[in-house]
Amino acid sequence: MFKIFVKYSKGYRLYAILASLTIMLEVLLEVYIPYIMKDVVNIGISTGDMGIVIQKGVLMVLVALLSLFFGITSARFAVLASTGFAKNVRKALFDKVQSFSFKNVDNFSTASLITRLTTDVTNMQQSFQMCIRMLIRSPVMLVASTVMANKVSGEMGQIFAIAIPVLAISMGAISVSVYPRFRVMLKRFDNMNAQIQENLTAIRVVKAFVRHEYEIEQFNEAAEDVTKAQVKAEKLLVLNNPVSQLVMYSCMIATCWIGGNAIIGGSMLAGDLMSFISYISQILSSVMMLTMIFVNLILSRASAKRVGEVLSEVIDISDADADPSLLVGDGSIEFEDVSFSYSGQGDNLTLKNVNLRIAPGETIGIIGGTGSAKTTLVQLIPRLYDVYDGTVKVGGRDVRSYTLQNLRSAVSVVLQKNVLFSGSIAENLRWGDMEATEAEIKEAAQAAQAHEFIESFPDGYQTELGQGGVNVSGGQKQRLCIARALLKKPKIIILDDSTSAVDTATDAKIRSAFREKLADTTTIIIAQRIASVMDADRIIVMNDGEIDGIGTHEELMQTNKIYKEVYSSQQKGVA
């Protein structure tokens, strides 16, 4: 955690240093006040010298005001430093997640990443602020008050030799026991957030199937798990305060007993006892504050570990060895003995020894049953995943020889799950090309058969889309995603079952527009409907991670059993 504090405080370290220095000045001035008060009682009040009382009283007020000034200044510097630190950590986390491959993303749930970016970073921010203020204030006050207390009475100062070790041992024992419980609690938070995210994302399905009572019950169970984990951790934490109070009041009683006898015996003045009691309060309050800090550090240690897991995640797809000047020359694609495994294990292959050559500008259809690895095959082209074995080439070069930026700029992918973002339709389409003109946007929308329905909206291309595009239909969302992909003017475009929610007539128009406007672009269409791919130059039939057949519609009808069965079943459905 300390390494994270140091690394991500960059740009705000001066504020952190100033916060620590000003809090030290505040403490030293605060510790000096009881010493002045001693003289007020011993000299001014006992002798009736009002001049001393006024003089020392004014000095106490000035010292108190100066201490207050430094305290306020320290708080401001600490806030600036801690919020800046949190900003740096969140930025680093977000940047790291953006660099994740699909495999890296699979290692963390979305809900867990959200918790780490929010709750965990907030816990660390609070700890950072405590470290630069309270973790400085408490030890300085402890040392300074102890020195001043011993200066007032060395004999009674021995009381602390017993009290402080007792507090330190109890605090250490509680800290060690609580840490693993906080780790469990944060995992329960992840589960609860996952429940919330899933429910909100699929709220329409929940409503449609009248499953809200079931979802409420599921959420209550997740919330109950969080509560139980918190209670289990807090059961130990609540011991901190009683132990601290016990030690503090024991010291008070011992001081009053020893000090009272000393005053009666004439070896101590009343002002000295009052001053000593003040120092006891300062010393023990600083120790209690340290226990609070360590409790917070325990929670933050768990959070820091989770943040560190994301920051230290090894990116499995890197272009560090790629040639940044190398651009994709054409849309040719080659698979040479390609095998792939999501688990990275050779005995659990999703793709097996795939060999395939696709010429530039060729239109390829891909058909296959669920789980036949159609999507997996095309995701290797833009390196969303890397091959387990073999080579994938684009433009005659291994995809690993291109930077991810240059490779993915040449490949447009419309994934199965169509995602739109909050903002206008035009802003969403410009994801394909941020510099696209209005004419280019409309041309892409026309090719994707989206222009007509966009124009039917009162605000046209400036129509605001809800989060995820909730205010457009599934078919409209698919066509907007296709238009967005077309704006990239790619060498290769991949449509992964991207017209499944579009009627057959519109599907035919989209394919016709592709033939006219993308004659030089390699087009790969994954579809469930044979009608969507039957006019492709070639059709690939996938089965259990292998290519079962390649050919035109007519050829496959003669030579491929799977293709023929799918076609027959779909024709019966039409009939």
Coordinates of C-alpha atoms in Angstrom, one line a residue:
M1 CA 0.0 0.0 0.0
F2 CA 2.9 2.4 0.8
K3 CA 4.2 1.9 -2.7
I4 CA 0.9 2.9 -4.2
F5 CA 0.7 5.9 -1.9
V6 CA 4.2 7.1 -3.0
K7 CA 3.7 6.3 -6.7
Y8 CA 0.3 7.9 -7.2
S9 CA 0.8 11.0 -5.0
K10 CA 2.9 12.4 -7.8
G11 CA 1.9 16.0 -8.5
Y12 CA 0.5 16.4 -5.0
R13 CA 3.4 15.5 -2.8
L14 CA 4.1 19.1 -1.9
Y15 CA 0.6 19.4 -0.5
A16 CA 1.1 16.2 1.4
I17 CA 4.4 17.5 2.9
L18 CA 2.9 20.9 3.8
A19 CA -0.1 19.1 5.4
S20 CA 2.3 17.1 7.6
L21 CA 4.5 20.1 8.5
T22 CA 1.5 22.3 9.4
I23 CA -0.1 19.5 11.5
M24 CA 3.2 19.2 13.4
L25 CA 3.2 22.9 14.2
E26 CA -0.4 22.7 15.3
V27 CA 0.4 19.8 17.7
L28 CA 3.5 21.5 19.2
L29 CA 1.5 24.6 19.9
E30 CA -1.3 22.6 21.4
V31 CA 1.1 20.7 23.6
Y32 CA 2.6 24.0 24.9
I33 CA -0.8 25.3 26.2
P34 CA -1.0 23.1 29.4
Y35 CA 2.6 24.2 30.3
I36 CA 1.5 27.8 30.2
M37 CA -1.6 26.9 32.2
K38 CA 0.7 25.5 34.9
D39 CA 2.2 28.9 35.5
V40 CA -1.2 30.6 35.6
V41 CA -2.2 28.3 38.5
N42 CA 1.1 28.0 40.3
I43 CA 2.2 31.7 40.1
G44 CA -0.8 33.8 39.1
I45 CA -3.7 32.3 41.0
S46 CA -1.7 31.0 44.1
T47 CA -0.1 34.4 44.6
G48 CA -3.0 36.5 43.4
D49 CA -0.9 38.2 40.7
M50 CA -3.5 39.2 38.1
G51 CA -0.8 40.6 35.9
I52 CA 0.7 37.0 35.4
V53 CA -2.9 35.6 34.9
I54 CA -3.6 38.2 32.1
Q55 CA -0.2 37.9 30.5
K56 CA -0.2 34.1 30.5
G57 CA -3.9 34.0 29.5
V58 CA -3.3 36.2 26.5
L59 CA -0.4 34.0 25.5
M60 CA -2.6 30.9 25.7
V61 CA -5.2 32.5 23.5
L62 CA -2.6 33.5 20.9
V63 CA -1.1 30.1 20.9
A64 CA -4.5 28.5 20.6
L65 CA -5.4 30.7 17.6
L66 CA -2.1 30.0 15.9
S67 CA -2.6 26.3 16.5
L68 CA -6.1 26.6 15.0
F69 CA -4.7 28.4 11.9
F70 CA -2.1 25.6 11.3
G71 CA -4.8 23.0 11.8
I72 CA -7.1 24.6 9.2
T73 CA -4.2 25.0 6.8
S74 CA -3.2 21.4 7.3
A75 CA -6.7 20.1 6.6
R76 CA -6.9 22.1 3.4
F77 CA -3.5 20.7 2.2
A78 CA -4.5 17.2 3.2
V79 CA -7.8 17.4 1.2
L80 CA -5.9 18.6 -1.9
A81 CA -3.3 15.9 -1.6
S82 CA -5.8 13.0 -0.9
T83 CA -8.2 13.9 -3.6
G84 CA -5.4 14.3 -6.1
F85 CA -4.0 11.0 -5.0
A86 CA -7.4 9.3 -5.5
K87 CA -7.7 10.9 -9.0
N88 CA -4.3 9.5 -10.0
V89 CA -5.3 6.0 -8.7
R90 CA -8.6 6.0 -10.5
K91 CA -7.0 7.2 -13.7
A92 CA -4.3 4.5 -13.5
L93 CA -7.0 1.9 -12.8
F94 CA -9.2 3.1 -15.7
D95 CA -6.2 3.3 -18.1
K96 CA -5.2 -0.2 -17.1
V97 CA -8.7 -1.6 -17.7
Q98 CA -8.7 0.1 -21.1
S99 CA -5.5 -1.7 -22.0
F100 CA -7.0 -5.1 -20.9
S101 CA -7.5 -7.8 -23.5
F102 CA -10.8 -9.7 -23.5
K103 CA -9.0 -12.4 -21.5
N104 CA -7.9 -9.9 -18.9
V105 CA -11.4 -8.6 -18.6
D106 CA -12.6 -12.1 -18.1
N107 CA -10.4 -12.4 -15.0
F108 CA -12.5 -9.7 -13.2
S109 CA -16.2 -9.2 -13.0
T110 CA -17.6 -5.8 -14.1
A111 CA -19.1 -5.3 -10.6
S112 CA -15.7 -6.1 -9.0
L113 CA -13.9 -3.5 -11.2
I114 CA -16.6 -0.9 -10.3
T115 CA -16.1 -1.6 -6.6
R116 CA -12.4 -1.2 -7.0
L117 CA -12.7 2.0 -8.9
T118 CA -15.1 3.5 -6.3
T119 CA -15.3 2.0 -2.8
D120 CA -11.7 0.7 -2.7
V121 CA -10.2 3.9 -4.0
T122 CA -12.3 5.9 -1.5
N123 CA -11.0 3.8 1.3
M124 CA -7.4 4.4 0.2
Q125 CA -8.1 8.1 -0.2
Q126 CA -9.3 8.3 3.4
S127 CA -6.2 6.4 4.6
F128 CA -3.9 8.6 2.6
Q129 CA -5.4 11.7 4.2
M130 CA -5.1 10.0 7.6
C131 CA -1.4 9.1 7.0
I132 CA -0.4 12.7 6.1
R133 CA -2.3 14.2 9.0
M134 CA -3.4 11.9 11.8
L135 CA -0.5 9.5 11.4
I136 CA 1.8 12.5 11.9
R137 CA -0.3 14.2 14.5
S138 CA -0.7 11.2 16.9
P139 CA 3.0 10.2 17.2
V140 CA 4.2 13.8 17.4
M141 CA 1.6 14.5 20.1
L142 CA 2.5 11.3 21.9
V143 CA 6.2 12.1 22.0
A144 CA 5.8 15.8 22.7
S145 CA 3.2 15.3 25.5
T146 CA 5.3 12.5 27.0
V147 CA 8.3 14.8 27.1
M148 CA 6.3 17.6 28.6
A149 CA 4.6 15.4 31.2
N150 CA 8.0 14.0 32.3
K151 CA 9.2 17.6 32.5
V152 CA 6.4 18.4 34.9
S153 CA 6.8 15.2 36.9
G154 CA 9.2 12.4 36.1
E155 CA 7.9 10.2 38.8
M156 CA 4.3 10.2 37.5
G157 CA 5.6 9.8 33.9
Q158 CA 6.2 6.2 34.7
I159 CA 2.5 5.6 34.4
F160 CA 2.8 5.7 30.7
A161 CA 5.4 3.0 30.7
I162 CA 2.7 0.6 31.6
A163 CA -0.3 2.1 29.7
I164 CA 1.2 2.5 26.2
P165 CA 2.5 -1.1 25.8
V166 CA -0.9 -2.4 26.9
L167 CA -2.7 -0.3 24.2
A168 CA -0.1 -1.2 21.5
I169 CA -0.4 -5.0 22.1
S170 CA -4.2 -4.9 22.1
M171 CA -4.2 -2.8 19.0
G172 CA -1.8 -5.1 17.1
A173 CA -3.8 -8.2 18.1
I174 CA -7.1 -6.8 16.9
S175 CA -5.5 -5.5 13.6
V176 CA -4.1 -8.9 12.7
S177 CA -7.4 -10.6 13.3
V178 CA -9.6 -8.1 11.5
Y179 CA -7.8 -7.9 8.2
P180 CA -9.0 -11.2 6.6
R181 CA -12.5 -10.4 7.7
F182 CA -12.4 -7.1 5.8
R183 CA -11.2 -9.0 2.7
V184 CA -14.2 -11.3 2.9
M185 CA -16.5 -8.2 3.4
L186 CA -15.2 -6.6 0.2
K187 CA -15.8 -9.7 -1.8
R188 CA -19.4 -9.7 -0.5
F189 CA -19.6 -6.1 -1.7
D190 CA -18.6 -7.3 -5.2
N191 CA -21.3 -10.0 -5.2
M192 CA -23.9 -7.4 -4.1
N193 CA -22.8 -5.0 -6.8
A194 CA -23.0 -7.7 -9.4
Q195 CA -26.5 -8.5 -8.3
I196 CA -27.5 -4.8 -8.7
Q197 CA -25.8 -4.4 -12.0
E198 CA -27.3 -7.5 -13.5
N199 CA -30.8 -6.5 -12.3
L200 CA -30.6 -2.9 -13.6
T201 CA -29.2 -4.0 -16.9
A202 CA -31.9 -6.6 -17.4
I203 CA -34.7 -4.6 -15.8
R204 CA -37.0 -5.0 -18.8
V205 CA -36.6 -8.7 -18.8
V206 CA -37.4 -8.8 -15.0
K207 CA -40.5 -6.8 -15.6
A208 CA -41.6 -8.9 -18.6
F209 CA -41.3 -12.1 -16.7
V210 CA -42.7 -10.6 -13.4
R211 CA -39.6 -11.7 -11.6
H212 CA -39.2 -8.6 -9.4
E213 CA -40.1 -10.5 -6.2
Y214 CA -37.4 -13.1 -7.0
E215 CA -34.8 -10.4 -7.7
I216 CA -35.7 -8.6 -4.5
E217 CA -35.2 -11.8 -2.6
Q218 CA -31.8 -12.4 -4.3
F219 CA -30.7 -8.8 -3.5
N220 CA -31.8 -9.2 0.1
E221 CA -29.7 -12.3 0.4
A222 CA -26.7 -10.5 -1.1
A223 CA -27.2 -7.5 1.2
E224 CA -27.6 -9.9 4.2
D225 CA -24.2 -11.5 3.3
V226 CA -22.6 -8.1 3.3
T227 CA -24.2 -7.3 6.7
K228 CA -23.0 -10.5 8.2
A229 CA -19.5 -10.0 7.0
Q230 CA -19.5 -6.4 8.3
V231 CA -20.8 -7.5 11.7
K232 CA -18.2 -10.2 11.9
A233 CA -15.4 -7.7 11.3
E234 CA -16.9 -5.0 13.6
K235 CA -17.2 -7.5 16.5
L236 CA -13.5 -7.3 16.9
L237 CA -13.2 -3.6 16.1
V238 CA -15.6 -2.5 18.8
L239 CA -13.1 -3.8 21.3
N240 CA -10.7 -0.9 20.4
N241 CA -12.6 1.8 22.2
P242 CA -13.4 0.0 25.5
V243 CA -9.8 -1.1 25.9
S244 CA -8.6 2.5 25.1
Q245 CA -11.1 4.0 27.6
L246 CA -10.1 1.5 30.3
V247 CA -6.5 2.3 30.0
M248 CA -7.2 6.1 29.8
Y249 CA -9.3 6.2 32.9
S250 CA -7.0 3.9 34.8
C251 CA -4.2 6.4 34.1
M252 CA -6.5 9.2 35.3
I253 CA -7.2 7.4 38.6
A254 CA -3.5 6.6 39.1
T255 CA -2.5 10.2 38.4
C256 CA -5.1 11.6 40.7
W257 CA -4.0 9.2 43.5
I258 CA -0.3 9.7 43.1
G259 CA -0.6 13.5 42.4
G260 CA -3.0 14.1 45.2
N261 CA -0.7 12.4 47.7
A262 CA 2.2 14.5 46.2
I263 CA 0.3 17.7 46.7
I264 CA -0.6 16.8 50.3
G265 CA 3.0 15.9 50.9
G266 CA 4.2 19.3 49.5
S267 CA 6.3 17.7 46.7
M268 CA 3.9 18.9 43.9
L269 CA 1.9 22.0 43.1
A270 CA -1.8 22.0 42.0
G271 CA -0.9 23.6 38.7
D272 CA 1.6 20.8 37.9
L273 CA -1.2 18.2 38.6
M274 CA -3.6 20.0 36.3
S275 CA -1.0 20.3 33.6
F276 CA -0.1 16.6 34.0
I277 CA -3.7 15.5 33.7
S278 CA -4.0 17.6 30.5
Y279 CA -0.9 15.8 29.1
I280 CA -2.4 12.4 30.0
S281 CA -5.5 13.3 28.0
Q282 CA -3.4 14.3 25.1
I283 CA -1.2 11.2 25.3
L284 CA -4.0 8.8 25.6
S285 CA -6.2 10.5 23.0
S286 CA -3.2 10.3 20.6
V287 CA -2.9 6.6 21.3
M288 CA -6.7 6.1 20.7
M289 CA -6.4 8.1 17.5
L290 CA -3.6 5.7 16.4
T291 CA -5.9 2.8 17.0
M292 CA -8.5 4.4 14.8
I293 CA -5.9 5.0 12.1
F294 CA -4.8 1.4 12.2
V295 CA -8.4 0.2 11.9
N296 CA -8.8 2.4 8.8
L297 CA -5.4 1.1 7.5
I298 CA -6.6 -2.4 7.9
L299 CA -9.6 -1.8 5.7
S300 CA -7.5 0.2 3.3
R301 CA -4.9 -2.6 3.2
A302 CA -7.6 -4.9 1.9
S303 CA -8.7 -2.3 -0.6
A304 CA -5.1 -1.6 -1.7
K305 CA -4.6 -5.3 -2.3
R306 CA -7.6 -5.4 -4.6
V307 CA -6.5 -2.2 -6.4
G308 CA -3.0 -3.7 -6.7
E309 CA -4.4 -6.8 -8.3
V310 CA -5.8 -4.7 -11.2
L311 CA -2.7 -2.5 -11.5
S312 CA -0.4 -5.6 -11.5
E313 CA -2.5 -7.6 -13.9
V314 CA -0.3 -8.8 -16.7
I315 CA -1.7 -7.7 -20.1
D316 CA -1.6 -10.8 -22.2
I317 CA -1.9 -8.9 -25.5
S318 CA 0.9 -6.4 -26.1
D319 CA 2.2 -4.6 -29.1
A320 CA 5.5 -3.7 -27.5
D321 CA 7.5 -5.6 -30.2
A322 CA 5.3 -4.4 -33.1
D323 CA 6.5 -2.0 -35.8
P324 CA 4.6 1.3 -35.3
S325 CA 5.2 2.3 -38.9
L326 CA 3.6 -0.9 -40.3
L327 CA 0.1 -0.4 -41.7
V328 CA -2.4 -2.9 -43.0
G329 CA -1.9 -3.1 -46.7
D330 CA -5.1 -4.9 -47.8
G331 CA -7.9 -7.0 -46.4
S332 CA -6.4 -10.5 -47.0
I333 CA -6.7 -12.9 -44.1
E334 CA -4.9 -16.2 -43.4
F335 CA -5.2 -18.7 -40.6
E336 CA -2.3 -21.1 -40.5
D337 CA -2.8 -24.2 -38.2
V338 CA -4.5 -21.9 -35.7
S339 CA -5.6 -23.4 -32.4
F340 CA -7.2 -21.4 -29.5
S341 CA -8.1 -22.0 -25.9
Y342 CA -9.8 -19.6 -23.5
S343 CA -8.2 -21.4 -20.6
G344 CA -4.8 -21.3 -22.2
Q345 CA -4.6 -25.1 -21.9
G346 CA -3.8 -27.3 -24.9
D347 CA -6.1 -30.0 -23.7
N348 CA -9.1 -27.7 -23.8
L349 CA -9.1 -26.2 -27.3
T350 CA -12.0 -24.1 -28.6
L351 CA -10.5 -23.9 -32.1
K352 CA -8.5 -26.8 -33.5
N353 CA -5.9 -26.6 -36.4
V354 CA -7.8 -24.1 -38.5
N355 CA -6.4 -23.3 -42.0
L356 CA -8.1 -20.7 -44.1
R357 CA -7.3 -18.1 -46.7
I358 CA -9.5 -15.1 -47.5
A359 CA -8.7 -12.8 -50.5
P360 CA -9.0 -9.0 -50.3
G361 CA -12.5 -7.8 -51.0
E362 CA -14.0 -11.3 -50.6
T363 CA -17.3 -11.7 -48.8
I364 CA -17.3 -14.7 -46.5
G365 CA -20.3 -16.1 -44.7
I366 CA -19.9 -18.2 -41.5
I367 CA -22.6 -20.7 -40.4
G368 CA -22.6 -23.1 -37.5
G369 CA -24.4 -24.2 -34.4
T370 CA -24.2 -22.6 -30.9
G371 CA -20.7 -23.2 -29.5
S372 CA -19.1 -24.0 -32.8
A373 CA -16.6 -21.2 -32.3
K374 CA -17.8 -18.8 -35.0
T375 CA -17.3 -15.7 -32.9
T376 CA -14.0 -17.0 -31.5
L377 CA -12.6 -17.4 -35.0
V378 CA -13.2 -13.8 -36.0
Q379 CA -12.1 -12.3 -32.7
L380 CA -8.6 -13.5 -33.5
I381 CA -8.4 -11.2 -36.5
P382 CA -8.2 -7.9 -34.6
R383 CA -6.4 -9.6 -31.7
L384 CA -9.2 -9.4 -29.2
Y385 CA -7.7 -12.7 -28.2
D386 CA -4.4 -14.2 -29.2
V387 CA -3.9 -17.6 -30.7
Y388 CA -2.8 -20.5 -28.6
D389 CA -0.9 -22.0 -31.5
G390 CA -0.4 -21.1 -35.2
T391 CA -0.5 -17.8 -36.9
V392 CA -3.2 -15.3 -38.0
K393 CA -2.1 -13.0 -40.8
V394 CA -3.8 -9.8 -42.1
G395 CA -2.5 -8.1 -45.2
G396 CA 0.1 -10.8 -45.5
R397 CA 1.7 -10.1 -42.1
D398 CA 1.3 -11.7 -38.7
V399 CA -1.2 -9.7 -36.7
R400 CA 1.3 -9.5 -33.9
S401 CA 3.6 -7.4 -36.1
Y402 CA 1.1 -4.5 -36.2
T403 CA 0.4 -2.2 -33.3
L404 CA -3.0 -2.7 -31.9
Q405 CA -3.9 0.8 -33.0
N406 CA -3.0 0.2 -36.6
L407 CA -4.5 -3.3 -36.7
R408 CA -7.8 -2.4 -35.2
S409 CA -8.1 0.8 -37.2
A410 CA -8.2 -1.5 -40.3
V411 CA -10.7 -3.9 -38.9
S412 CA -14.3 -3.0 -38.0
V413 CA -16.2 -5.4 -35.7
V414 CA -19.9 -5.3 -35.0
L415 CA -20.1 -7.7 -32.1
Q416 CA -23.1 -9.9 -31.1
K417 CA -23.9 -7.6 -28.2
N418 CA -24.6 -4.2 -29.7
V419 CA -23.6 -1.3 -27.4
L420 CA -24.5 2.3 -27.8
F421 CA -23.5 5.1 -25.5
S422 CA -25.3 8.1 -23.9
G423 CA -25.2 11.0 -26.3
S424 CA -26.7 11.9 -29.7
I425 CA -26.9 9.5 -32.6
A426 CA -24.3 11.5 -34.5
E427 CA -21.9 11.3 -31.6
N428 CA -22.3 7.5 -31.4
L429 CA -21.7 7.1 -35.1
R430 CA -18.6 9.3 -34.9
W431 CA -17.0 6.6 -32.8
G432 CA -16.1 5.1 -36.1
D433 CA -14.4 8.3 -37.3
M434 CA -14.3 11.4 -34.9
E435 CA -13.6 13.6 -38.0
A436 CA -16.4 12.3 -40.1
T437 CA -18.5 15.0 -41.9
E438 CA -22.3 15.1 -41.7
A439 CA -22.4 13.9 -45.3
E440 CA -20.2 10.9 -44.5
I441 CA -22.3 10.0 -41.4
K442 CA -25.5 10.1 -43.5
E443 CA -23.8 7.9 -46.2
A444 CA -22.9 5.3 -43.7
A445 CA -26.3 5.4 -42.2
Q446 CA -27.9 4.9 -45.6
A447 CA -25.7 1.9 -46.3
A448 CA -26.7 0.4 -43.0
Q449 CA -30.4 1.2 -43.7
A450 CA -30.5 3.4 -40.7
H451 CA -31.0 6.9 -42.3
E452 CA -34.7 6.6 -42.8
F453 CA -35.6 5.8 -39.2
I454 CA -33.1 8.3 -37.9
E455 CA -34.8 11.1 -39.9
S456 CA -38.2 10.0 -38.6
F457 CA -37.1 11.2 -35.1
P458 CA -37.9 14.9 -34.3
D459 CA -34.2 15.7 -33.8
G460 CA -32.9 13.5 -36.5
Y461 CA -29.2 12.7 -36.0
Q462 CA -29.1 14.9 -32.9
T463 CA -31.6 12.6 -31.1
E464 CA -30.3 11.8 -27.7
L465 CA -29.8 8.1 -27.0
G466 CA -30.4 6.7 -23.4
Q467 CA -27.7 4.7 -21.8
G468 CA -27.1 1.6 -23.9
G469 CA -29.5 2.9 -26.6
V470 CA -32.6 2.0 -24.6
N471 CA -34.8 4.3 -26.6
V472 CA -34.3 2.5 -29.9
S473 CA -35.3 -1.0 -31.0
G474 CA -33.0 -4.0 -31.3
G475 CA -33.0 -3.8 -35.1
Q476 CA -32.4 0.0 -35.0
K477 CA -29.5 -0.5 -32.6
Q478 CA -27.9 -3.1 -34.8
R479 CA -28.1 -0.8 -37.9
L480 CA -26.6 2.1 -35.9
C481 CA -23.7 -0.2 -34.9
I482 CA -23.2 -1.2 -38.5
A483 CA -23.2 2.4 -39.6
R484 CA -20.6 3.2 -36.9
A485 CA -18.4 0.4 -38.2
L486 CA -18.7 1.6 -41.8
L487 CA -17.5 5.0 -40.9
K488 CA -14.0 3.6 -40.1
K489 CA -13.6 2.8 -43.8
P490 CA -12.0 -0.5 -42.8
K491 CA -10.0 -3.0 -44.9
I492 CA -12.0 -5.7 -43.1
I493 CA -15.5 -5.6 -41.6
I494 CA -16.9 -8.3 -39.4
L495 CA -20.6 -8.6 -38.7
D496 CA -21.1 -11.1 -35.9
D497 CA -24.8 -12.0 -36.1
S498 CA -25.4 -8.3 -36.4
T499 CA -28.6 -8.4 -38.4
S500 CA -30.5 -11.0 -36.3
A501 CA -33.0 -8.4 -35.2
V502 CA -33.5 -7.0 -38.7
D503 CA -36.2 -8.3 -41.0
T504 CA -35.1 -10.2 -44.1
A505 CA -36.0 -7.4 -46.6
T506 CA -33.8 -4.9 -44.7
D507 CA -31.1 -7.5 -44.3
A508 CA -31.1 -8.0 -48.1
K509 CA -30.8 -4.2 -48.6
I510 CA -27.8 -4.0 -46.2
R511 CA -26.0 -6.8 -48.0
S512 CA -26.8 -5.1 -51.4
A513 CA -25.3 -1.8 -50.1
F514 CA -22.2 -3.7 -48.9
R515 CA -21.7 -5.1 -52.4
E516 CA -21.9 -1.7 -54.0
K517 CA -20.0 0.4 -51.5
L518 CA -17.5 -2.1 -50.0
A519 CA -16.3 -3.9 -53.1
D520 CA -12.7 -3.6 -52.0
T521 CA -13.4 -4.4 -48.3
T522 CA -13.2 -7.9 -47.0
T523 CA -16.5 -8.7 -45.4
I524 CA -17.2 -11.5 -42.9
I525 CA -20.8 -12.2 -42.0
I526 CA -21.6 -14.6 -39.1
A527 CA -25.3 -15.5 -39.3
Q528 CA -27.9 -18.0 -38.1
R529 CA -30.0 -17.4 -41.2
I530 CA -28.6 -19.0 -44.4
A531 CA -30.5 -16.3 -46.3
S532 CA -28.0 -13.8 -44.8
V533 CA -24.9 -15.5 -46.3
M534 CA -26.1 -17.5 -49.3
D535 CA -25.0 -14.9 -51.8
A536 CA -21.5 -14.7 -50.2
D537 CA -18.4 -15.6 -52.3
R538 CA -17.8 -18.5 -50.0
I539 CA -19.5 -19.9 -46.9
I540 CA -17.6 -21.5 -44.0
V541 CA -19.4 -24.2 -42.0
M542 CA -18.1 -24.4 -38.4
N543 CA -18.6 -27.4 -36.2
D544 CA -17.1 -28.0 -32.7
G545 CA -14.2 -25.6 -33.3
E546 CA -13.2 -26.9 -36.7
I547 CA -14.1 -26.0 -40.3
D548 CA -16.5 -28.6 -41.5
G549 CA -16.9 -27.3 -45.0
I550 CA -16.1 -24.3 -47.3
G551 CA -17.8 -23.4 -50.6
T552 CA -20.6 -21.5 -52.3
H553 CA -24.2 -22.1 -51.4
E554 CA -24.7 -24.5 -54.3
E555 CA -21.5 -26.4 -53.5
L556 CA -22.4 -26.8 -49.8
M557 CA -25.9 -28.0 -50.6
Q558 CA -24.2 -30.8 -52.6
T559 CA -21.3 -31.6 -50.3
N560 CA -22.0 -30.6 -46.7
K561 CA -24.5 -32.4 -44.5
I562 CA -24.7 -29.8 -41.7
Y563 CA -25.3 -27.0 -44.2
K564 CA -28.0 -28.9 -46.0
E565 CA -29.8 -29.8 -42.7
V566 CA -29.7 -26.2 -41.5
Y567 CA -31.1 -25.0 -44.9
S568 CA -33.8 -27.6 -44.9
S569 CA -34.9 -26.8 -41.4
Q570 CA -35.0 -23.0 -42.1
Q571 CA -37.0 -23.6 -45.4
K572 CA -39.5 -25.6 -43.4
G573 CA -39.8 -22.8 -41.0
V574 CA -40.5 -20.4 -43.8
A575 CA -43.1 -22.7 -45.3

